[in-house]
Amino acid sequence: MNRFWSSRIQNVIPYTPGEQPRNQQFVKLNTNECPYPPSPKAVEALREAVGGSLRLYPDPECTDLRSVIARREGLDIKQVFCGNGSDEILAFAFQAFFDTDREVVFPKVTYSFYPVYTDFFGLKRREVPMNPDFSVPIDLLCGNNGGVVLANPNAPTGIAVGLDTVEKLLRANPDVVVIVDEAYIDFGADSAVKLINRYPNLLVVQTTSKSRALAGLRVGWAMGDAGLIDGLRCVRDSVNSYTVDRLAQAGAEAAIRDEHYFQFIRCQVMKTREWTRSALEGKGFTVLPSWTNFLFVSHPGRSGKELLDGLRERSVLVRWWDNPDIRDWLRVSIGTEEDMNVLVNALAELV
Amino acid sequence: MNRFWSSRIQNVIPYTPGEQPRNQQFVKLNTNECPYPPSPKAVEALREAVGGSLRLYPDPECTDLRSVIARREGLDIKQVFCGNGSDEILAFAFQAFFDTDREVVFPKVTYSFYPVYTDFFGLKRREVPMNPDFSVPIDLLCGNNGGVVLANPNAPTGIAVGLDTVEKLLRANPDVVVIVDEAYIDFGADSAVKLINRYPNLLVVQTTSKSRALAGLRVGWAMGDAGLIDGLRCVRDSVNSYTVDRLAQAGAEAAIRDEHYFQFIRCQVMKTREWTRSALEGKGFTVLPSWTNFLFVSHPGRSGKELLDGLRERSVLVRWWDNPDIRDWLRVSIGTEEDMNVLVNALAELV
């Protein structure tokens, strides 16, 4: 705090990103990064894009990147918006579509940035309690709200809902925007993109940070009705017109074009996930079913904090939240097979 | 407009960035980019940074980049914040330091993003009219306000004030934050950085987009008291924790280290600017004195719009605003000597 701070920031509790250690001594399973390098074609495109043209501003509309995404998804380019990671797009969407007079609703256990957005933008929120199995109580997100946010699959639980459920949400909330945050969609769940042409209130958000192994580049995109996309553009041009730099645009475009490598990454991650899940269950851990590149794990005989600290002593970083709803759980990103062997052995030592 | 838009965006008029043509047919003097490529050392550092590590999130604190800036400026790293271009940092600063109950003041003719920020963030503003010679009426920015924003040198006029004037502003407004936007500081004016340790209400904002020839990378930074820097961090972590990607951090760091190339760019631009100014005055144009990489130009016999359109027909892009205060003026970025020859000849044909 400082006497010059505005009232807007005096009471906000910002998001805490996962630790980014500055050396390589850890098996890093704490921020859901991809354990494989980005597509060789993306690397090549990036090397080519490095040069004299960096003196020029980027295309603020990300035209080439948006047209590649639109073509892949069977959309019009006007239905696609690109931003500096899905977090920026979510922040823009909260400002573009939610008003201060009605509650934004989302599950109580979900991406911990959502309540930060509502606080920071002065919005009201209603967090609906989870079902006992950590599934999302969809009925409680239907009606009587000013907007809905659903991470599908959900984080940090890893649980996905089907498109019939997403459609139920869209029908039950026809007058407000339903944001479906699909950061983890490529690891086994169904994307709501195919519903966009039928539901003008649907905004789907995706990212290159997970399945395209480009967390370091900061590119996300939203897909929805052209009117919603215009709203995001309006917010962007009210704060910073050029949020996706030239290299990020070039790298993301090449990565999204490389369908073959993308399939390799997602299949490999899903395979390693299922191996890890079964290995941990064999050691007595409880593991939620996951449609993501992470597992949500607990053990009946150990607290989450004990496991977190024990893993850190063994040079393994995972994510834990000091939150009563999930205090006994760890979120473990899926690394390479070797990483997961280290994790499983380390956890086995701790129980 | 769309029925799902929030009231926040229904009435805002966003910033309009200068045109970024998608082909190379123009002499592009419309967005104050550097006509020279970035430092060869920055290009090399970028090529080296392209690779497998892009799968990992960037350092959200930009530690290496901030420490290079801090060392160069004789500051502590806690006095430096990095963001996605100076526009993002300005947007963060308006949210971090200005409150809705008191007017933010800035000159009437200045960077056209400032009134967009006040509108979008629900702040009140008071725009003070310029002196007849387009200099800033400093006395009108002293006291009775909730914050001050001064572009120094000012845009689009190009006129700078001295540090004595900046200091007067800081002393006259001790209880509010004074933002000094130094996007163009490297082309002849004095930076207020040396005042930071004496004025806890001073925030200085700079960018790699002009004198470091890296507009395509999106890196800006703010310097000020550690308490102000913490406020910017609080805003960032309430909207998007990782706004400066891995490549942008690496490229900006190398560019800022390359003092020799930086001096080459600024001297070359200033030399070409003075040549252009004198050539245009020789053709009967009025040219304001400039401490930037652009000139503000008018002609007694032609309207600004006539000159703008005539230049475009001759494949030269410059910037013009449909604003009664400056309707007869063009902002012309300083390009290469060859670019400026084309510009001078084209303008000569039009009068």
Short mmCIF file of N, CA, C and O in Angstrom, two decimals, chain B residues 224-341:
data_model
loop_
_atom_site.label_atom_id
_atom_site.label_comp_id
_atom_site.label_asym_id
_atom_site.label_seq_id
_atom_site.Cartn_x
_atom_site.Cartn_y
_atom_site.Cartn_z
N GLY B 224 9.81 4.74 -11.03
CA GLY B 224 9.28 5.61 -9.99
C GLY B 224 9.52 4.99 -8.63
O GLY B 224 10.16 3.93 -8.51
N ASP B 225 8.99 5.64 -7.61
CA ASP B 225 9.07 5.13 -6.25
C ASP B 225 8.56 3.69 -6.18
O ASP B 225 7.60 3.32 -6.87
N ALA B 226 9.20 2.86 -5.34
CA ALA B 226 8.82 1.45 -5.26
C ALA B 226 7.33 1.26 -4.93
O ALA B 226 6.71 0.29 -5.37
N GLY B 227 6.76 2.20 -4.18
CA GLY B 227 5.33 2.10 -3.85
C GLY B 227 4.46 2.26 -5.08
O GLY B 227 3.42 1.61 -5.21
N LEU B 228 4.86 3.13 -5.99
CA LEU B 228 4.10 3.27 -7.24
C LEU B 228 4.26 2.02 -8.10
O LEU B 228 3.30 1.53 -8.71
N ILE B 229 5.48 1.50 -8.14
CA ILE B 229 5.73 0.29 -8.94
C ILE B 229 4.87 -0.86 -8.42
O ILE B 229 4.28 -1.63 -9.19
N ASP B 230 4.77 -0.98 -7.09
CA ASP B 230 3.89 -2.01 -6.51
C ASP B 230 2.45 -1.83 -6.94
O ASP B 230 1.72 -2.80 -7.14
N GLY B 231 2.01 -0.59 -7.08
CA GLY B 231 0.64 -0.33 -7.53
C GLY B 231 0.43 -0.83 -8.96
O GLY B 231 -0.61 -1.42 -9.27
N LEU B 232 1.41 -0.61 -9.81
CA LEU B 232 1.30 -1.11 -11.19
C LEU B 232 1.25 -2.64 -11.20
O LEU B 232 0.49 -3.26 -11.95
N ARG B 233 2.07 -3.25 -10.34
CA ARG B 233 2.09 -4.72 -10.25
C ARG B 233 0.73 -5.24 -9.79
O ARG B 233 0.24 -6.26 -10.27
N CYS B 234 0.12 -4.51 -8.87
CA CYS B 234 -1.20 -4.92 -8.37
C CYS B 234 -2.23 -4.90 -9.51
O CYS B 234 -3.03 -5.83 -9.64
N VAL B 235 -2.19 -3.88 -10.35
CA VAL B 235 -3.12 -3.84 -11.48
C VAL B 235 -2.82 -5.00 -12.44
O VAL B 235 -3.72 -5.73 -12.85
N ARG B 236 -1.55 -5.15 -12.78
CA ARG B 236 -1.19 -6.22 -13.72
C ARG B 236 -1.69 -7.58 -13.22
O ARG B 236 -2.32 -8.34 -13.97
N ASP B 237 -1.45 -7.88 -11.94
CA ASP B 237 -1.85 -9.18 -11.43
C ASP B 237 -3.35 -9.29 -11.18
O ASP B 237 -3.84 -10.33 -10.75
N SER B 238 -4.07 -8.22 -11.46
CA SER B 238 -5.53 -8.28 -11.44
C SER B 238 -6.12 -8.45 -12.84
O SER B 238 -7.33 -8.62 -12.97
N VAL B 239 -5.28 -8.38 -13.86
CA VAL B 239 -5.81 -8.55 -15.23
C VAL B 239 -5.07 -9.59 -16.05
O VAL B 239 -5.67 -10.35 -16.80
N ASN B 240 -3.75 -9.66 -15.94
CA ASN B 240 -2.98 -10.56 -16.80
C ASN B 240 -1.54 -10.55 -16.29
O ASN B 240 -0.83 -9.57 -16.47
N SER B 241 -1.13 -11.65 -15.67
CA SER B 241 0.17 -11.63 -14.99
C SER B 241 1.37 -11.64 -15.91
O SER B 241 2.46 -11.24 -15.53
N TYR B 242 1.17 -12.17 -17.12
CA TYR B 242 2.34 -12.36 -18.00
C TYR B 242 2.15 -11.55 -19.28
O TYR B 242 1.77 -12.10 -20.32
N THR B 243 2.36 -10.25 -19.23
CA THR B 243 2.06 -9.49 -20.44
C THR B 243 3.27 -9.29 -21.35
O THR B 243 3.12 -8.89 -22.49
N VAL B 244 4.48 -9.55 -20.83
CA VAL B 244 5.68 -9.39 -21.66
C VAL B 244 6.26 -10.77 -21.91
O VAL B 244 6.71 -11.45 -20.98
N ASP B 245 6.24 -11.19 -23.17
CA ASP B 245 6.59 -12.58 -23.43
C ASP B 245 8.11 -12.80 -23.37
O ASP B 245 8.89 -11.87 -23.22
N ARG B 246 8.50 -14.06 -23.43
CA ARG B 246 9.92 -14.42 -23.30
C ARG B 246 10.79 -13.74 -24.35
O ARG B 246 11.89 -13.27 -24.06
N LEU B 247 10.31 -13.71 -25.59
CA LEU B 247 11.13 -13.12 -26.64
C LEU B 247 11.23 -11.61 -26.46
O LEU B 247 12.29 -11.02 -26.62
N ALA B 248 10.12 -10.99 -26.12
CA ALA B 248 10.12 -9.54 -25.92
C ALA B 248 11.10 -9.17 -24.80
O ALA B 248 11.86 -8.20 -24.92
N GLN B 249 11.11 -9.95 -23.73
CA GLN B 249 12.04 -9.65 -22.63
C GLN B 249 13.49 -9.78 -23.11
O GLN B 249 14.34 -8.92 -22.82
N ALA B 250 13.77 -10.83 -23.86
CA ALA B 250 15.15 -11.06 -24.32
C ALA B 250 15.59 -9.98 -25.31
O ALA B 250 16.71 -9.46 -25.22
N GLY B 251 14.71 -9.64 -26.25
CA GLY B 251 15.07 -8.65 -27.27
C GLY B 251 15.24 -7.26 -26.68
O GLY B 251 16.19 -6.54 -27.00
N ALA B 252 14.34 -6.88 -25.78
CA ALA B 252 14.43 -5.55 -25.17
C ALA B 252 15.69 -5.43 -24.33
O ALA B 252 16.39 -4.41 -24.36
N GLU B 253 16.00 -6.50 -23.60
CA GLU B 253 17.19 -6.45 -22.76
C GLU B 253 18.45 -6.21 -23.61
O GLU B 253 19.27 -5.34 -23.30
N ALA B 254 18.57 -6.97 -24.70
CA ALA B 254 19.76 -6.81 -25.55
C ALA B 254 19.78 -5.44 -26.20
O ALA B 254 20.85 -4.82 -26.34
N ALA B 255 18.63 -4.94 -26.59
CA ALA B 255 18.59 -3.62 -27.24
C ALA B 255 19.01 -2.53 -26.26
O ALA B 255 19.74 -1.60 -26.62
N ILE B 256 18.55 -2.64 -25.02
CA ILE B 256 18.88 -1.60 -24.04
C ILE B 256 20.37 -1.67 -23.65
O ILE B 256 21.00 -0.66 -23.39
N ARG B 257 20.93 -2.87 -23.68
CA ARG B 257 22.37 -3.01 -23.41
C ARG B 257 23.23 -2.39 -24.52
O ARG B 257 24.36 -2.00 -24.29
N ASP B 258 22.68 -2.33 -25.74
CA ASP B 258 23.50 -1.89 -26.88
C ASP B 258 23.47 -0.37 -26.99
O ASP B 258 22.84 0.22 -27.86
N GLU B 259 24.18 0.27 -26.10
CA GLU B 259 24.21 1.73 -26.01
C GLU B 259 24.74 2.37 -27.31
O GLU B 259 24.26 3.41 -27.75
N HIS B 260 25.71 1.71 -27.91
CA HIS B 260 26.35 2.27 -29.09
C HIS B 260 25.34 2.40 -30.24
O HIS B 260 25.22 3.45 -30.88
N TYR B 261 24.59 1.34 -30.48
CA TYR B 261 23.61 1.36 -31.57
C TYR B 261 22.48 2.36 -31.27
O TYR B 261 22.00 3.07 -32.15
N PHE B 262 22.10 2.39 -30.00
CA PHE B 262 21.08 3.35 -29.55
C PHE B 262 21.50 4.79 -29.88
O PHE B 262 20.72 5.59 -30.40
N GLN B 263 22.77 5.09 -29.60
CA GLN B 263 23.26 6.44 -29.90
C GLN B 263 23.26 6.70 -31.40
O GLN B 263 22.93 7.80 -31.86
N PHE B 264 23.60 5.68 -32.18
CA PHE B 264 23.56 5.83 -33.64
C PHE B 264 22.15 6.20 -34.09
O PHE B 264 21.94 7.15 -34.85
N ILE B 265 21.14 5.45 -33.61
CA ILE B 265 19.76 5.71 -34.02
C ILE B 265 19.32 7.12 -33.66
O ILE B 265 18.82 7.88 -34.48
N ARG B 266 19.53 7.49 -32.40
CA ARG B 266 18.99 8.80 -32.00
C ARG B 266 19.69 9.95 -32.71
O ARG B 266 19.04 10.92 -33.14
N CYS B 267 20.99 9.82 -32.91
CA CYS B 267 21.70 10.92 -33.60
C CYS B 267 21.26 11.00 -35.06
O CYS B 267 21.04 12.09 -35.60
N GLN B 268 21.12 9.84 -35.69
CA GLN B 268 20.74 9.83 -37.09
C GLN B 268 19.33 10.42 -37.27
O GLN B 268 19.09 11.24 -38.16
N VAL B 269 18.41 10.03 -36.38
CA VAL B 269 17.04 10.55 -36.48
C VAL B 269 17.02 12.07 -36.25
O VAL B 269 16.36 12.81 -36.98
N MET B 270 17.78 12.52 -35.27
CA MET B 270 17.78 13.97 -34.98
C MET B 270 18.38 14.75 -36.15
O MET B 270 17.90 15.82 -36.51
N LYS B 271 19.42 14.19 -36.77
CA LYS B 271 20.05 14.86 -37.91
C LYS B 271 19.05 14.95 -39.07
O LYS B 271 18.88 16.02 -39.68
N THR B 272 18.40 13.84 -39.36
CA THR B 272 17.43 13.83 -40.48
C THR B 272 16.26 14.76 -40.17
O THR B 272 15.72 15.42 -41.06
N ARG B 273 15.86 14.80 -38.90
CA ARG B 273 14.76 15.68 -38.50
C ARG B 273 15.11 17.14 -38.80
O ARG B 273 14.31 17.87 -39.40
N GLU B 274 16.32 17.54 -38.43
CA GLU B 274 16.67 18.95 -38.63
C GLU B 274 16.81 19.27 -40.12
O GLU B 274 16.41 20.34 -40.57
N TRP B 275 17.31 18.31 -40.89
CA TRP B 275 17.37 18.52 -42.35
C TRP B 275 15.95 18.69 -42.90
O TRP B 275 15.68 19.61 -43.69
N THR B 276 15.05 17.83 -42.46
CA THR B 276 13.68 17.87 -42.98
C THR B 276 12.99 19.17 -42.58
O THR B 276 12.30 19.81 -43.39
N ARG B 277 13.19 19.56 -41.34
CA ARG B 277 12.56 20.78 -40.87
C ARG B 277 13.00 21.97 -41.72
O ARG B 277 12.18 22.76 -42.20
N SER B 278 14.28 22.02 -41.97
CA SER B 278 14.77 23.17 -42.71
C SER B 278 14.32 23.09 -44.18
O SER B 278 13.93 24.11 -44.78
N ALA B 279 14.29 21.90 -44.74
CA ALA B 279 13.81 21.76 -46.13
C ALA B 279 12.34 22.18 -46.24
O ALA B 279 11.94 22.88 -47.19
N LEU B 280 11.53 21.78 -45.27
CA LEU B 280 10.10 22.13 -45.32
C LEU B 280 9.90 23.62 -45.10
O LEU B 280 9.06 24.25 -45.76
N GLU B 281 10.63 24.20 -44.19
CA GLU B 281 10.53 25.65 -43.98
C GLU B 281 10.91 26.39 -45.27
O GLU B 281 10.28 27.37 -45.65
N GLY B 282 11.88 25.84 -45.97
CA GLY B 282 12.29 26.44 -47.24
C GLY B 282 11.19 26.41 -48.30
O GLY B 282 11.17 27.22 -49.22
N LYS B 283 10.26 25.47 -48.17
CA LYS B 283 9.14 25.38 -49.11
C LYS B 283 7.92 26.14 -48.60
O LYS B 283 6.81 25.97 -49.13
N GLY B 284 8.06 26.87 -47.51
CA GLY B 284 6.95 27.68 -47.01
C GLY B 284 6.08 26.99 -45.98
O GLY B 284 5.01 27.50 -45.61
N PHE B 285 6.50 25.84 -45.46
CA PHE B 285 5.73 25.17 -44.42
C PHE B 285 6.08 25.74 -43.05
O PHE B 285 7.18 26.25 -42.83
N THR B 286 5.10 25.67 -42.16
CA THR B 286 5.35 25.99 -40.75
C THR B 286 5.67 24.68 -40.04
O THR B 286 4.91 23.71 -40.16
N VAL B 287 6.77 24.64 -39.31
CA VAL B 287 7.18 23.41 -38.63
C VAL B 287 7.50 23.75 -37.18
O VAL B 287 8.33 24.63 -36.91
N LEU B 288 6.83 23.08 -36.25
CA LEU B 288 7.13 23.35 -34.83
C LEU B 288 8.51 22.79 -34.49
O LEU B 288 8.94 21.80 -35.07
N PRO B 289 9.19 23.44 -33.52
CA PRO B 289 10.45 22.85 -33.06
C PRO B 289 10.15 21.47 -32.48
O PRO B 289 9.12 21.27 -31.83
N SER B 290 11.01 20.50 -32.71
CA SER B 290 10.72 19.13 -32.28
C SER B 290 11.87 18.53 -31.50
O SER B 290 13.04 18.66 -31.89
N TRP B 291 11.53 17.85 -30.39
CA TRP B 291 12.50 17.06 -29.62
C TRP B 291 12.13 15.57 -29.74
O TRP B 291 12.37 14.81 -28.82
N THR B 292 11.55 15.20 -30.87
CA THR B 292 11.02 13.83 -31.03
C THR B 292 11.48 13.25 -32.37
O THR B 292 12.28 13.85 -33.07
N ASN B 293 10.93 12.08 -32.72
CA ASN B 293 11.22 11.49 -34.03
C ASN B 293 10.09 11.80 -35.02
O ASN B 293 9.78 10.99 -35.89
N PHE B 294 9.46 12.95 -34.85
CA PHE B 294 8.44 13.39 -35.81
C PHE B 294 8.43 14.91 -35.86
O PHE B 294 9.01 15.58 -34.99
N LEU B 295 7.77 15.45 -36.88
CA LEU B 295 7.59 16.89 -37.00
C LEU B 295 6.10 17.18 -37.11
O LEU B 295 5.34 16.38 -37.67
N PHE B 296 5.69 18.32 -36.58
CA PHE B 296 4.30 18.75 -36.67
C PHE B 296 4.30 19.91 -37.66
O PHE B 296 4.95 20.94 -37.44
N VAL B 297 3.58 19.73 -38.77
CA VAL B 297 3.78 20.55 -39.96
C VAL B 297 2.44 21.11 -40.45
O VAL B 297 1.43 20.39 -40.47
N SER B 298 2.45 22.38 -40.88
CA SER B 298 1.26 22.91 -41.55
C SER B 298 1.70 23.87 -42.66
O SER B 298 2.89 24.21 -42.76
N HIS B 299 0.73 24.26 -43.47
CA HIS B 299 1.04 25.19 -44.56
C HIS B 299 -0.07 26.23 -44.62
O HIS B 299 -1.25 25.86 -44.54
N PRO B 300 0.29 27.50 -44.75
CA PRO B 300 -0.74 28.54 -44.72
C PRO B 300 -1.76 28.42 -45.86
O PRO B 300 -2.90 28.85 -45.71
N GLY B 301 -1.40 27.78 -46.96
CA GLY B 301 -2.30 27.77 -48.11
C GLY B 301 -3.05 26.47 -48.32
O GLY B 301 -3.83 26.35 -49.28
N ARG B 302 -2.83 25.47 -47.48
CA ARG B 302 -3.47 24.17 -47.70
C ARG B 302 -4.01 23.62 -46.38
O ARG B 302 -3.36 23.77 -45.33
N SER B 303 -5.15 22.98 -46.43
CA SER B 303 -5.68 22.35 -45.21
C SER B 303 -4.91 21.07 -44.93
O SER B 303 -4.30 20.47 -45.83
N GLY B 304 -4.94 20.64 -43.68
CA GLY B 304 -4.28 19.40 -43.31
C GLY B 304 -4.81 18.22 -44.11
O GLY B 304 -4.05 17.36 -44.56
N LYS B 305 -6.13 18.18 -44.29
CA LYS B 305 -6.74 17.05 -45.01
C LYS B 305 -6.28 17.02 -46.47
O LYS B 305 -6.00 15.94 -47.01
N GLU B 306 -6.18 18.20 -47.09
CA GLU B 306 -5.68 18.24 -48.48
C GLU B 306 -4.27 17.66 -48.57
O GLU B 306 -3.96 16.87 -49.48
N LEU B 307 -3.44 18.05 -47.61
CA LEU B 307 -2.05 17.56 -47.63
C LEU B 307 -2.02 16.05 -47.37
O LEU B 307 -1.31 15.30 -48.05
N LEU B 308 -2.81 15.62 -46.39
CA LEU B 308 -2.88 14.19 -46.08
C LEU B 308 -3.25 13.38 -47.31
O LEU B 308 -2.59 12.39 -47.66
N ASP B 309 -4.33 13.80 -47.98
CA ASP B 309 -4.82 13.04 -49.13
C ASP B 309 -3.83 13.09 -50.29
O ASP B 309 -3.60 12.09 -50.97
N GLY B 310 -3.24 14.28 -50.49
CA GLY B 310 -2.27 14.41 -51.58
C GLY B 310 -1.05 13.53 -51.34
O GLY B 310 -0.51 12.91 -52.27
N LEU B 311 -0.62 13.44 -50.08
CA LEU B 311 0.53 12.58 -49.77
C LEU B 311 0.17 11.11 -49.99
O LEU B 311 0.96 10.34 -50.54
N ARG B 312 -1.03 10.75 -49.60
CA ARG B 312 -1.44 9.35 -49.77
C ARG B 312 -1.46 8.97 -51.25
O ARG B 312 -1.04 7.86 -51.62
N GLU B 313 -1.95 9.91 -52.08
CA GLU B 313 -1.93 9.65 -53.53
C GLU B 313 -0.50 9.44 -54.02
O GLU B 313 -0.28 8.75 -55.02
N ARG B 314 0.44 10.05 -53.32
CA ARG B 314 1.85 9.89 -53.69
C ARG B 314 2.53 8.81 -52.84
O ARG B 314 3.76 8.78 -52.70
N SER B 315 1.72 7.94 -52.26
CA SER B 315 2.21 6.77 -51.50
C SER B 315 2.99 7.13 -50.24
O SER B 315 3.88 6.39 -49.81
N VAL B 316 2.65 8.27 -49.65
CA VAL B 316 3.28 8.64 -48.38
C VAL B 316 2.19 8.69 -47.32
O VAL B 316 1.20 9.42 -47.47
N LEU B 317 2.35 7.90 -46.26
CA LEU B 317 1.39 7.92 -45.15
C LEU B 317 1.91 8.81 -44.03
O LEU B 317 3.04 8.64 -43.58
N VAL B 318 1.07 9.76 -43.59
CA VAL B 318 1.38 10.55 -42.40
C VAL B 318 0.14 10.53 -41.51
O VAL B 318 -0.88 9.92 -41.86
N ARG B 319 0.19 11.18 -40.35
CA ARG B 319 -0.96 11.14 -39.45
C ARG B 319 -1.64 12.50 -39.37
O ARG B 319 -0.97 13.54 -39.27
N TRP B 320 -2.98 12.47 -39.41
CA TRP B 320 -3.78 13.68 -39.31
C TRP B 320 -4.97 13.40 -38.41
O TRP B 320 -5.47 12.27 -38.38
N TRP B 321 -5.39 14.39 -37.62
CA TRP B 321 -6.55 14.21 -36.75
C TRP B 321 -7.67 15.17 -37.13
O TRP B 321 -7.41 16.37 -37.34
N ASP B 322 -8.86 14.65 -37.20
CA ASP B 322 -10.04 15.47 -37.48
C ASP B 322 -10.49 16.14 -36.18
O ASP B 322 -11.52 15.78 -35.59
N ASN B 323 -9.69 17.09 -35.74
CA ASN B 323 -9.85 17.71 -34.43
C ASN B 323 -9.63 19.20 -34.65
O ASN B 323 -8.60 19.62 -35.18
N PRO B 324 -10.62 20.04 -34.27
CA PRO B 324 -10.54 21.47 -34.60
C PRO B 324 -9.25 22.16 -34.15
O PRO B 324 -8.79 23.09 -34.80
N ASP B 325 -8.65 21.67 -33.06
CA ASP B 325 -7.44 22.34 -32.56
C ASP B 325 -6.23 22.15 -33.46
O ASP B 325 -5.29 22.95 -33.43
N ILE B 326 -6.22 21.05 -34.20
CA ILE B 326 -5.00 20.72 -34.96
C ILE B 326 -5.34 20.26 -36.38
O ILE B 326 -4.56 19.57 -37.02
N ARG B 327 -6.51 20.69 -36.86
CA ARG B 327 -7.00 20.16 -38.13
C ARG B 327 -6.10 20.53 -39.32
O ARG B 327 -6.11 19.87 -40.34
N ASP B 328 -5.35 21.62 -39.16
CA ASP B 328 -4.50 22.04 -40.28
C ASP B 328 -3.06 21.56 -40.17
O ASP B 328 -2.18 22.04 -40.87
N TRP B 329 -2.87 20.57 -39.30
CA TRP B 329 -1.51 20.10 -39.06
C TRP B 329 -1.38 18.61 -39.41
O TRP B 329 -2.33 17.84 -39.29
N LEU B 330 -0.19 18.25 -39.82
CA LEU B 330 0.15 16.85 -40.04
C LEU B 330 1.27 16.46 -39.09
O LEU B 330 2.17 17.27 -38.83
N ARG B 331 1.22 15.23 -38.61
CA ARG B 331 2.36 14.71 -37.87
C ARG B 331 3.14 13.78 -38.80
O ARG B 331 2.59 12.80 -39.31
N VAL B 332 4.38 14.12 -39.02
CA VAL B 332 5.20 13.39 -39.98
C VAL B 332 6.35 12.71 -39.24
O VAL B 332 7.21 13.38 -38.66
N SER B 333 6.37 11.38 -39.23
CA SER B 333 7.47 10.67 -38.57
C SER B 333 8.76 10.87 -39.36
O SER B 333 8.74 11.05 -40.58
N ILE B 334 9.88 10.83 -38.65
CA ILE B 334 11.18 10.94 -39.32
C ILE B 334 11.59 9.55 -39.83
O ILE B 334 11.76 8.62 -39.04
N GLY B 335 11.72 9.43 -41.14
CA GLY B 335 12.17 8.19 -41.75
C GLY B 335 13.65 8.28 -42.08
O GLY B 335 14.39 9.04 -41.47
N THR B 336 14.06 7.50 -43.07
CA THR B 336 15.44 7.61 -43.55
C THR B 336 15.58 8.91 -44.33
O THR B 336 14.58 9.57 -44.66
N GLU B 337 16.81 9.26 -44.67
CA GLU B 337 17.03 10.46 -45.48
C GLU B 337 16.26 10.34 -46.80
O GLU B 337 15.66 11.31 -47.28
N GLU B 338 16.28 9.15 -47.37
CA GLU B 338 15.58 8.91 -48.63
C GLU B 338 14.07 9.11 -48.47
O GLU B 338 13.43 9.77 -49.29
N ASP B 339 13.51 8.53 -47.38
CA ASP B 339 12.08 8.72 -47.10
C ASP B 339 11.73 10.21 -47.05
O ASP B 339 10.71 10.66 -47.58
N MET B 340 12.59 10.97 -46.38
CA MET B 340 12.26 12.37 -46.14
C MET B 340 12.41 13.21 -47.41
O MET B 340 11.71 14.20 -47.61
N ASN B 341 13.31 12.77 -48.28
CA ASN B 341 13.39 13.39 -49.60
C ASN B 341 12.09 13.20 -50.37
O ASN B 341 11.57 14.13 -50.98
#
